[in-house]
Short mmCIF file of C-alpha atoms and ligand atoms in Angstrom, two decimals:
data_model
loop_
_atom_site.label_atom_id
_atom_site.label_comp_id
_atom_site.label_asym_id
_atom_site.label_seq_id
_atom_site.Cartn_x
_atom_site.Cartn_y
_atom_site.Cartn_z
CA MET A 1489 71.44 33.48 44.23
CA SER A 1490 70.40 32.00 40.85
CA ASP A 1491 68.70 28.57 40.64
CA TYR A 1492 71.89 27.16 39.10
CA VAL A 1493 74.04 28.37 42.02
CA LYS A 1494 71.51 27.05 44.58
CA GLU A 1495 71.57 23.63 42.94
CA ILE A 1496 75.39 23.52 42.75
CA MET A 1497 75.73 24.61 46.36
CA LEU A 1498 73.34 21.93 47.62
CA ARG A 1499 75.52 19.33 45.93
CA VAL A 1500 78.80 20.86 47.12
CA SER A 1501 77.61 21.10 50.73
CA ALA A 1502 76.32 17.52 50.78
CA LYS A 1503 79.46 16.09 49.20
CA ASN A 1504 82.00 18.18 51.14
CA PRO A 1505 80.59 18.52 54.66
CA ALA A 1506 82.33 20.72 57.24
CA GLU A 1507 84.30 22.65 54.60
CA PRO A 1508 82.78 26.16 54.89
CA GLU A 1509 85.69 28.00 53.25
CA PHE A 1510 85.51 25.71 50.23
CA HIS A 1511 81.73 26.26 49.94
CA GLN A 1512 82.29 30.03 50.17
CA ALA A 1513 84.90 30.07 47.39
CA VAL A 1514 82.78 27.84 45.10
CA ALA A 1515 79.61 29.91 45.63
CA GLU A 1516 81.35 33.11 44.60
CA VAL A 1517 82.78 31.68 41.38
CA ALA A 1518 79.51 29.83 40.60
CA GLU A 1519 77.65 33.17 40.55
CA SER A 1520 80.04 34.48 37.91
CA VAL A 1521 80.11 31.23 35.92
CA SER A 1522 76.30 31.23 35.70
CA LEU A 1523 76.69 34.34 33.48
CA VAL A 1524 78.97 32.30 31.18
CA TYR A 1525 76.58 29.32 31.14
CA ASP A 1526 73.70 31.64 30.12
CA LYS A 1527 75.72 32.97 27.17
CA TYR A 1528 77.61 29.81 26.13
CA PRO A 1529 75.58 26.65 26.95
CA GLU A 1530 78.32 24.37 25.57
CA TYR A 1531 80.23 24.78 28.86
CA ARG A 1532 77.11 23.75 30.79
CA SER A 1533 76.52 20.62 28.69
CA ALA A 1534 80.19 19.63 29.15
CA GLN A 1535 79.71 20.19 32.93
CA ILE A 1536 82.96 22.13 33.08
CA PHE A 1537 82.28 23.86 36.39
CA GLU A 1538 80.97 20.65 37.92
CA ARG A 1539 84.28 18.99 36.99
CA LEU A 1540 86.32 21.97 38.22
CA ILE A 1541 84.99 21.70 41.77
CA GLU A 1542 86.16 18.10 42.09
CA PRO A 1543 89.93 17.92 42.81
CA GLU A 1544 91.86 15.76 40.34
CA ARG A 1545 93.68 14.23 43.31
CA VAL A 1546 93.87 14.69 47.10
CA ILE A 1547 96.90 13.41 48.99
CA MET A 1548 96.75 13.21 52.78
CA PHE A 1549 99.58 11.82 54.88
CA ARG A 1550 100.97 11.39 58.39
CA VAL A 1551 103.89 13.67 59.34
CA PRO A 1552 105.65 12.29 62.43
CA TRP A 1553 108.63 14.20 63.86
CA MET A 1554 110.58 14.49 67.07
CA ASP A 1555 110.72 17.74 69.06
CA ASP A 1556 113.76 19.09 70.93
CA ARG A 1557 112.70 17.32 74.15
CA GLY A 1558 112.79 13.98 72.35
CA GLU A 1559 108.98 13.68 72.30
CA ILE A 1560 107.10 12.42 69.25
CA GLN A 1561 104.74 14.84 67.52
CA ILE A 1562 102.27 13.94 64.78
CA ASN A 1563 100.85 16.38 62.24
CA ARG A 1564 98.82 15.87 59.11
CA GLY A 1565 100.08 16.76 55.64
CA TYR A 1566 98.01 17.50 52.53
CA ARG A 1567 98.37 18.28 48.84
CA ILE A 1568 95.27 19.12 46.81
CA GLN A 1569 95.97 18.78 43.06
CA MET A 1570 92.93 20.62 41.79
CA ASN A 1571 93.30 21.09 38.05
CA SER A 1572 96.09 20.53 35.51
CA ALA A 1573 94.31 21.55 32.27
CA ILE A 1574 96.71 24.37 31.42
CA GLY A 1575 99.97 23.24 33.06
CA PRO A 1576 101.64 21.37 35.91
CA TYR A 1577 100.01 21.87 39.31
CA LYS A 1578 101.30 24.99 41.08
CA GLY A 1579 100.44 26.56 44.42
CA GLY A 1580 101.79 27.18 47.89
CA LEU A 1581 102.17 25.21 51.09
CA ARG A 1582 100.62 26.62 54.29
CA PHE A 1583 101.84 25.61 57.75
CA HIS A 1584 99.35 26.92 60.32
CA PRO A 1585 97.26 25.29 63.08
CA SER A 1586 94.07 26.43 61.31
CA VAL A 1587 94.86 24.30 58.21
CA THR A 1588 92.15 21.76 57.34
CA LEU A 1589 91.19 19.88 54.21
CA GLY A 1590 88.47 22.46 53.51
CA VAL A 1591 90.82 25.45 53.85
CA LEU A 1592 93.29 23.89 51.42
CA LYS A 1593 90.53 22.96 48.97
CA PHE A 1594 89.34 26.57 48.92
CA LEU A 1595 92.90 27.75 48.33
CA ALA A 1596 93.55 25.16 45.59
CA PHE A 1597 90.28 26.07 43.87
CA GLU A 1598 91.13 29.81 43.91
CA GLN A 1599 94.60 28.98 42.64
CA VAL A 1600 93.22 27.44 39.43
CA PHE A 1601 91.63 30.74 38.35
CA LYS A 1602 94.50 32.86 39.62
CA ASN A 1603 97.12 30.86 37.72
CA SER A 1604 95.03 31.02 34.57
CA LEU A 1605 94.85 34.83 34.86
CA THR A 1606 98.64 35.15 34.97
CA THR A 1607 98.84 34.03 31.28
CA LEU A 1608 101.49 31.45 32.31
CA PRO A 1609 101.03 27.67 31.85
CA MET A 1610 100.27 26.60 35.42
CA GLY A 1611 97.54 24.37 36.85
CA GLY A 1612 96.24 24.85 40.39
CA ALA A 1613 97.12 23.13 43.68
CA LYS A 1614 97.64 23.89 47.35
CA GLY A 1615 99.00 21.96 50.30
CA GLY A 1616 100.27 22.25 53.81
CA SER A 1617 99.88 21.05 57.35
CA ASP A 1618 98.34 21.93 60.71
CA PHE A 1619 101.94 22.31 62.00
CA ASP A 1620 102.63 25.67 63.70
CA PRO A 1621 106.20 26.94 63.09
CA LYS A 1622 105.70 29.67 65.72
CA GLY A 1623 107.76 28.96 68.84
CA LYS A 1624 109.64 26.05 67.24
CA SER A 1625 113.43 25.95 66.99
CA ASP A 1626 115.14 25.87 63.58
CA ASN A 1627 116.00 22.20 64.21
CA GLU A 1628 112.38 21.33 64.93
CA VAL A 1629 111.23 23.14 61.79
CA MET A 1630 113.90 21.25 59.80
CA ARG A 1631 112.86 17.85 61.15
CA PHE A 1632 109.21 18.62 60.43
CA CYS A 1633 109.97 19.79 56.86
CA GLN A 1634 112.03 16.66 56.18
CA SER A 1635 109.25 14.37 57.39
CA PHE A 1636 106.67 16.38 55.41
CA MET A 1637 108.73 15.94 52.23
CA ASN A 1638 109.12 12.20 52.92
CA GLY A 1639 105.33 12.00 52.55
CA LEU A 1640 105.05 14.32 49.55
CA PHE A 1641 108.02 13.75 47.23
CA ARG A 1642 106.42 10.92 45.19
CA TYR A 1643 103.63 13.20 44.00
CA ILE A 1644 105.54 16.32 42.92
CA GLY A 1645 108.22 17.18 40.36
CA PRO A 1646 109.22 20.01 38.00
CA ASP A 1647 106.76 18.83 35.29
CA THR A 1648 104.10 17.47 37.68
CA ASP A 1649 103.55 19.75 40.64
CA VAL A 1650 105.69 22.64 41.88
CA PRO A 1651 104.84 23.84 45.43
CA ALA A 1652 105.84 27.25 46.88
CA GLY A 1653 105.44 29.13 50.18
CA ASP A 1654 102.35 30.59 51.86
CA ILE A 1655 101.49 31.38 55.50
CA GLY A 1656 104.19 29.88 57.74
CA VAL A 1657 106.33 28.73 54.80
CA GLY A 1658 109.09 31.17 53.85
CA GLY A 1659 112.69 30.89 52.68
CA ARG A 1660 113.79 28.80 55.67
CA GLU A 1661 111.08 26.14 55.17
CA ILE A 1662 111.52 26.04 51.37
CA GLY A 1663 115.24 25.41 51.95
CA TYR A 1664 114.65 22.43 54.24
CA LEU A 1665 111.95 21.01 51.94
CA PHE A 1666 114.17 21.37 48.86
CA GLY A 1667 117.16 19.78 50.60
CA GLN A 1668 115.12 16.71 51.53
CA TYR A 1669 113.55 16.39 48.05
CA LYS A 1670 117.01 16.52 46.46
CA LYS A 1671 118.29 13.84 48.81
CA LEU A 1672 115.31 11.54 48.16
CA VAL A 1673 115.21 11.73 44.34
CA ASN A 1674 118.89 12.50 43.71
CA GLU A 1675 118.04 15.34 41.30
CA PHE A 1676 118.64 19.09 41.42
CA THR A 1677 115.48 20.38 39.73
CA GLY A 1678 113.10 23.33 39.95
CA VAL A 1679 110.61 21.39 42.08
CA LEU A 1680 109.87 24.25 44.49
CA THR A 1681 109.75 28.00 43.98
CA GLY A 1682 110.80 30.67 46.46
CA LYS A 1683 114.26 29.09 46.57
CA GLY A 1684 117.38 30.88 47.81
CA LEU A 1685 119.11 33.08 45.24
CA ASN A 1686 122.31 31.02 45.10
CA TRP A 1687 120.47 27.73 44.51
CA GLY A 1688 117.91 28.44 41.78
CA GLY A 1689 115.70 31.16 43.24
CA SER A 1690 114.51 34.21 41.34
CA LEU A 1691 115.16 37.82 42.20
CA ILE A 1692 111.91 39.61 43.17
CA ARG A 1693 110.11 36.35 44.14
CA PRO A 1694 109.96 37.31 47.86
CA GLU A 1695 108.70 40.77 46.92
CA ALA A 1696 106.32 39.66 44.18
CA THR A 1697 102.94 39.22 45.92
CA GLY A 1698 103.11 42.51 47.80
CA TYR A 1699 104.55 44.41 44.83
CA GLY A 1700 101.93 42.82 42.56
CA ALA A 1701 98.99 43.76 44.83
CA THR A 1702 100.29 47.34 44.85
CA TYR A 1703 100.71 47.41 41.05
CA PHE A 1704 97.13 46.10 40.79
CA ALA A 1705 95.88 48.94 43.04
CA ALA A 1706 97.80 51.43 40.91
CA GLU A 1707 96.12 50.03 37.77
CA MET A 1708 92.66 50.26 39.36
CA LEU A 1709 93.34 53.86 40.45
CA SER A 1710 94.55 54.73 36.94
CA THR A 1711 91.02 53.99 35.60
CA ARG A 1712 90.02 57.12 37.56
CA GLY A 1713 93.07 59.10 36.50
CA GLU A 1714 94.67 58.72 39.93
CA THR A 1715 97.88 57.27 41.42
CA LEU A 1716 99.01 56.07 44.87
CA GLU A 1717 100.89 59.35 45.41
CA GLY A 1718 99.71 60.92 48.67
CA LYS A 1719 97.24 58.12 49.48
CA THR A 1720 96.92 56.79 53.04
CA CYS A 1721 96.78 52.98 53.11
CA LEU A 1722 95.70 50.36 55.65
CA VAL A 1723 97.65 47.07 55.51
CA SER A 1724 96.89 43.99 57.65
CA GLY A 1725 99.37 41.21 58.44
CA SER A 1726 103.09 41.75 58.88
CA GLY A 1727 104.46 38.76 56.99
CA ASN A 1728 105.82 38.40 53.49
CA VAL A 1729 102.91 39.97 51.58
CA ALA A 1730 102.34 42.83 54.03
CA GLN A 1731 106.04 43.79 54.20
CA TYR A 1732 106.52 44.14 50.46
CA THR A 1733 103.19 45.91 50.05
CA VAL A 1734 104.46 48.57 52.46
CA GLU A 1735 107.74 48.80 50.53
CA LYS A 1736 106.06 49.32 47.15
CA VAL A 1737 103.37 51.70 48.46
CA ASN A 1738 106.18 53.82 49.94
CA GLN A 1739 108.08 53.75 46.63
CA LEU A 1740 104.95 54.91 44.78
CA GLY A 1741 104.43 57.85 47.15
CA GLY A 1742 101.74 56.44 49.47
CA LYS A 1743 101.75 56.17 53.27
CA VAL A 1744 100.95 52.97 55.21
CA VAL A 1745 99.62 53.50 58.75
CA THR A 1746 98.76 49.97 59.98
CA LEU A 1747 100.23 46.46 60.32
CA SER A 1748 99.01 43.48 62.34
CA ASP A 1749 99.62 39.91 63.44
CA SER A 1750 97.35 37.35 65.04
CA ASN A 1751 97.56 39.12 68.43
CA GLY A 1752 96.73 42.69 67.45
CA TYR A 1753 97.58 45.69 65.26
CA ILE A 1754 99.58 48.91 65.30
CA TYR A 1755 98.45 52.31 64.00
CA ASP A 1756 101.26 54.72 63.17
CA GLU A 1757 99.82 58.05 62.11
CA GLU A 1758 103.15 59.24 60.69
CA GLY A 1759 103.47 56.24 58.40
CA ILE A 1760 105.72 53.19 58.26
CA ASP A 1761 108.69 54.56 56.33
CA ALA A 1762 111.65 52.57 54.94
CA LYS A 1763 113.54 52.71 58.24
CA LYS A 1764 110.60 51.44 60.29
CA LEU A 1765 109.89 48.78 57.65
CA ALA A 1766 113.47 47.49 57.92
CA TRP A 1767 112.90 47.23 61.68
CA VAL A 1768 109.66 45.24 61.08
CA MET A 1769 111.47 42.88 58.70
CA GLU A 1770 114.13 42.20 61.29
CA LEU A 1771 111.44 41.69 63.97
CA LYS A 1772 109.35 39.29 61.88
CA ASN A 1773 111.90 37.47 59.71
CA VAL A 1774 114.90 37.23 62.03
CA ARG A 1775 113.78 37.60 65.66
CA ARG A 1776 110.29 36.20 64.90
CA GLY A 1777 108.74 38.59 67.45
CA ARG A 1778 105.28 40.15 67.83
CA ILE A 1779 104.02 43.38 66.20
CA GLN A 1780 103.22 44.78 69.66
CA GLU A 1781 106.95 45.54 70.01
CA TYR A 1782 106.61 48.16 67.22
CA ALA A 1783 104.71 50.46 69.59
CA ASP A 1784 107.54 50.18 72.15
CA ALA A 1785 110.16 50.99 69.50
CA PHE A 1786 108.28 53.87 67.81
CA LYS A 1787 106.39 56.28 70.03
CA THR A 1788 104.33 57.50 67.06
CA ALA A 1789 102.41 54.20 67.10
CA VAL A 1790 99.56 52.83 69.16
CA TYR A 1791 99.06 49.08 69.68
CA THR A 1792 95.58 47.53 70.01
CA PRO A 1793 95.35 43.88 71.03
CA LEU A 1794 92.89 41.68 69.17
CA ASP A 1795 89.61 41.35 71.08
CA PRO A 1796 87.89 38.10 70.04
CA LYS A 1797 84.62 39.35 71.54
CA LEU A 1798 84.39 42.20 68.99
CA ASP A 1799 82.28 41.60 65.88
CA HIS A 1800 84.62 43.75 63.78
CA ASN A 1801 88.33 44.49 63.39
CA PRO A 1802 89.24 48.05 64.48
CA LEU A 1803 92.21 48.04 62.08
CA TRP A 1804 89.68 48.75 59.29
CA ASN A 1805 88.24 51.76 61.14
CA HIS A 1806 90.80 54.47 60.31
CA LYS A 1807 90.78 57.29 57.76
CA ALA A 1808 92.38 56.16 54.51
CA GLN A 1809 91.83 55.87 50.76
CA CYS A 1810 93.25 52.39 50.09
CA ALA A 1811 93.25 49.05 51.92
CA PHE A 1812 95.45 45.99 51.40
CA PRO A 1813 94.22 43.03 53.49
CA SER A 1814 97.34 40.82 53.61
CA ALA A 1815 96.91 38.41 56.54
CA THR A 1816 94.34 35.65 56.09
CA GLN A 1817 90.87 34.62 54.90
CA ASN A 1818 87.67 36.33 56.15
CA GLU A 1819 89.43 39.19 57.93
CA ILE A 1820 86.96 41.81 56.57
CA ASN A 1821 83.27 41.23 57.33
CA ALA A 1822 80.31 43.38 56.24
CA ARG A 1823 80.71 45.67 59.24
CA ASP A 1824 84.42 46.16 58.53
CA ALA A 1825 83.58 46.84 54.87
CA ARG A 1826 81.09 49.53 55.90
CA HIS A 1827 83.69 51.04 58.27
CA LEU A 1828 86.18 51.18 55.39
CA LEU A 1829 83.70 53.02 53.16
CA ALA A 1830 82.73 55.41 55.98
CA ASN A 1831 86.42 56.25 56.50
CA GLY A 1832 86.90 57.15 52.84
CA VAL A 1833 88.44 53.94 51.44
CA TYR A 1834 87.56 53.46 47.77
CA CYS A 1835 90.35 51.13 46.59
CA VAL A 1836 90.79 47.63 48.09
CA SER A 1837 93.48 45.34 46.67
CA GLU A 1838 93.53 41.90 48.29
CA GLY A 1839 97.04 40.58 49.02
CA ALA A 1840 95.57 37.71 51.05
CA ASN A 1841 93.37 34.95 49.67
CA MET A 1842 89.62 35.54 50.21
CA PRO A 1843 90.14 38.06 53.03
CA THR A 1844 86.64 39.49 52.57
CA THR A 1845 83.48 37.57 53.53
CA PRO A 1846 80.72 37.29 50.87
CA GLU A 1847 78.68 39.91 52.75
CA GLY A 1848 81.70 42.23 52.80
CA VAL A 1849 82.26 41.71 49.06
CA LYS A 1850 78.62 42.67 48.43
CA VAL A 1851 79.14 45.95 50.35
CA PHE A 1852 82.15 46.81 48.14
CA VAL A 1853 80.53 45.78 44.85
CA ASP A 1854 77.24 47.57 45.62
CA ALA A 1855 79.19 50.73 46.51
CA GLY A 1856 80.99 50.56 43.14
CA ILE A 1857 84.45 51.04 44.66
CA LEU A 1858 87.67 49.76 43.09
CA TYR A 1859 87.66 46.28 44.59
CA GLY A 1860 90.38 43.87 43.36
CA PRO A 1861 89.72 40.30 44.58
CA GLY A 1862 92.67 38.19 45.72
CA LYS A 1863 92.74 35.84 42.78
CA ALA A 1864 93.58 38.81 40.56
CA ALA A 1865 95.31 41.24 42.92
CA ASN A 1866 97.69 38.75 44.58
CA ALA A 1867 98.53 36.74 41.45
CA GLY A 1868 101.95 38.43 41.22
CA GLY A 1869 103.42 35.87 43.62
CA VAL A 1870 102.56 32.82 41.58
CA ALA A 1871 103.33 34.68 38.35
CA THR A 1872 106.88 35.27 39.57
CA SER A 1873 107.05 31.64 40.66
CA GLY A 1874 106.24 30.88 37.02
CA LEU A 1875 109.14 33.14 36.01
CA GLU A 1876 111.39 31.25 38.47
CA MET A 1877 110.37 27.99 36.74
CA SER A 1878 111.27 29.48 33.34
CA GLN A 1879 114.70 30.56 34.62
CA ASN A 1880 115.26 27.09 36.15
CA SER A 1881 114.38 25.40 32.84
CA MET A 1882 116.72 27.69 30.91
CA ARG A 1883 119.34 27.53 33.68
CA LEU A 1884 119.69 31.30 33.29
CA PRO A 1885 118.90 33.89 35.97
CA TRP A 1886 117.28 37.18 34.96
CA THR A 1887 118.17 40.54 36.51
CA ARG A 1888 116.05 42.20 39.18
CA GLU A 1889 114.89 44.83 36.69
CA GLU A 1890 113.87 42.22 34.12
CA VAL A 1891 111.79 40.18 36.60
CA ASP A 1892 110.17 43.29 38.09
CA GLN A 1893 109.28 44.58 34.64
CA ARG A 1894 107.72 41.23 33.67
CA LEU A 1895 105.77 41.22 36.97
CA SER A 1896 104.47 44.71 36.33
CA LEU A 1897 103.42 43.76 32.77
CA ILE A 1898 101.65 40.62 34.03
CA MET A 1899 99.71 42.64 36.64
CA LYS A 1900 98.68 45.13 33.91
CA SER A 1901 97.54 42.22 31.74
CA ILE A 1902 95.52 40.66 34.59
CA HIS A 1903 93.90 44.02 35.26
CA ARG A 1904 93.02 44.44 31.57
CA THR A 1905 91.53 40.93 31.45
CA CYS A 1906 89.35 41.70 34.49
CA VAL A 1907 88.10 45.00 33.09
CA GLU A 1908 87.43 43.69 29.56
CA THR A 1909 85.77 40.47 30.75
CA ALA A 1910 83.53 42.32 33.21
CA ASP A 1911 82.43 44.61 30.34
CA GLN A 1912 81.88 41.67 27.98
CA PHE A 1913 79.57 39.95 30.47
CA GLY A 1914 77.49 43.05 31.18
CA THR A 1915 78.92 43.96 34.60
CA PRO A 1916 81.32 46.86 33.96
CA GLY A 1917 83.67 47.71 36.85
CA ASN A 1918 82.95 44.37 38.59
CA TYR A 1919 86.44 42.91 39.10
CA VAL A 1920 84.94 39.85 40.85
CA ASN A 1921 83.15 38.73 37.70
CA GLY A 1922 86.08 39.86 35.56
CA ALA A 1923 88.58 37.73 37.49
CA ASN A 1924 86.35 34.68 37.92
CA ILE A 1925 85.20 34.53 34.31
CA GLY A 1926 88.58 35.55 32.84
CA GLY A 1927 90.26 32.76 34.80
CA PHE A 1928 87.50 30.24 34.06
CA LEU A 1929 87.39 30.61 30.26
CA LYS A 1930 91.03 29.65 29.59
CA VAL A 1931 90.80 26.56 31.80
CA ALA A 1932 87.37 25.62 30.44
CA ASN A 1933 88.56 25.79 26.82
CA ALA A 1934 91.59 23.63 27.63
CA MET A 1935 89.31 21.08 29.32
CA LEU A 1936 87.02 21.00 26.27
CA ASP A 1937 90.06 20.44 23.99
CA GLN A 1938 91.44 17.60 26.14
CA GLY A 1939 88.28 15.49 26.33
CA LEU A 1940 86.69 13.82 29.33
CA VAL A 1941 89.67 13.11 31.57
P1 NDP B 298 103.17 35.01 56.38
O1 NDP B 298 103.15 33.77 57.18
O2 NDP B 298 104.46 35.57 55.93
O3 NDP B 298 102.38 36.16 57.15
C1 NDP B 298 101.05 36.00 57.54
C2 NDP B 298 100.65 37.20 58.38
O4 NDP B 298 99.24 37.14 58.64
C3 NDP B 298 101.34 37.23 59.72
O5 NDP B 298 101.46 38.56 60.15
C4 NDP B 298 100.33 36.46 60.60
O6 NDP B 298 100.42 36.78 61.98
C5 NDP B 298 99.02 36.95 60.04
N1 NDP B 298 97.99 35.92 60.24
C6 NDP B 298 98.02 34.64 59.79
N2 NDP B 298 96.92 33.99 60.18
C7 NDP B 298 96.21 34.87 60.89
C8 NDP B 298 94.98 34.79 61.57
N3 NDP B 298 94.26 33.67 61.57
N4 NDP B 298 94.51 35.92 62.17
C9 NDP B 298 95.24 37.07 62.15
N5 NDP B 298 96.43 37.21 61.53
C10 NDP B 298 96.89 36.11 60.91
O7 NDP B 298 102.20 34.71 55.13
P2 NDP B 298 102.09 35.49 53.75
O8 NDP B 298 102.38 36.92 53.94
O9 NDP B 298 102.86 34.74 52.75
O10 NDP B 298 100.54 35.28 53.41
C11 NDP B 298 99.52 36.21 53.78
C12 NDP B 298 98.31 36.01 52.91
O11 NDP B 298 98.68 36.20 51.53
C13 NDP B 298 97.68 34.60 52.96
O12 NDP B 298 96.27 34.74 52.77
C14 NDP B 298 98.27 33.92 51.75
O13 NDP B 298 97.47 32.85 51.29
C15 NDP B 298 98.27 35.07 50.76
N6 NDP B 298 99.17 34.91 49.62
C16 NDP B 298 100.53 34.72 49.81
C17 NDP B 298 101.36 34.59 48.72
C18 NDP B 298 102.85 34.50 48.88
O14 NDP B 298 103.53 34.57 47.85
N7 NDP B 298 103.40 34.38 50.07
C19 NDP B 298 100.81 34.55 47.35
C20 NDP B 298 99.41 34.83 47.26
C21 NDP B 298 98.63 34.98 48.37
P3 NDP B 298 101.16 35.75 62.96
O15 NDP B 298 102.60 35.85 62.65
O16 NDP B 298 100.78 36.22 64.31
O17 NDP B 298 100.57 34.39 62.64
#
């Protein structure tokens, strides 16, 4: 750790106590930014990074709602508006019991760099609640979403802040949130992305993060003259990102052998083909069941429950060439990373945000594998949200082919930025530096142009 990073981290830890995920995300970017500060001291004297780690605004609010038994429940809602130098705030909402201020600050911070990499004009934000949609009826989810929007609507808008989905927030939740926003402000605007197709949504938005992470892997492999054809892939999670990663890997000739949820994972040696994937989508998106049921439905699969006593995740201990962590943060530690390398994995494309611990990242970077960090590899989701905003502004929907082609071009462009920036700063092949610095420079220059605000 350089002296600059040590000094920054002392300040960040003192000022933001009990926010370990935020500290982790800042430390990683600070390492990369110190290379920029060495080369271009004007950013240091303008204290650009020091300004970037302070959110422009944090909104925190009570979310009271009534459950189906008539009992009152109280959750906490948040929106972190991190940086608006290059466009209106943009970033998802996460509904999960593990949500805290620190988790959302890490996600909002990452979002700033990710959105900058997409080439689209979007600032960074993130929000959500400690509400758990699992086990709730549709009516309970609706009442919660309406109360959440009652607390949030004043602070968002199509030219101010445009939220989207994330863990626990899919099409159903976006629908309820949009309905309540429309009722409160009496306007039909593109204030949320991930909307239904017949009320302003974009084709390919649900698919975009998983497809994008797969396109990014394909780009990384192409630097070695390879493709996904014939590659065995490990995927974690079984939600939105995981499902569409499986779909695109299959389309590009690869084979996915794992999926998971917060209770455990399945390993299907024969691969999760289109038919099995359709079954998973019905299980997760309609019946809202557990991945364990996969092993009852398909005898080719073995289910392993999560063992919290283990210091590693056995999902990452299978023979493969590619891995797509697509569940949550810190799901690959150093031991998992070493297991992946020992099993032959040399291409990791992160669908989730910060799924690898700093020690795990070091294992990948030191080994010189193709390691695409989340802020680059999973940027396809927010990029397509940006395309949804464009279509809303024009009041013109694009075809599936047009959106998919734009997504694929954006992922190629992000990949090129990572590779060229890593080269330019003396760390060829290091996608971590490439993504962090590539994302930083555009925002930093906009902040210099706009003065001390
Ligand atoms: P979903 O809610 O659709 O799916 C999340 C999946 O991860 C579920 O299978 C869930 O299992 C599992 N999971 C969640 N938390 C944990 C946990 N603590 N331990 C183990 N498994 C867990 O979310 P998404 O697919 O949308 O998001 C997945 C990741 O991708 C997140 O990191 C998100 O930030 C990131 N991402 C998402 C984007 C999007 O467009 N949706 C865009 C960019 C990044 P269970 O059902 O049991 O909770």
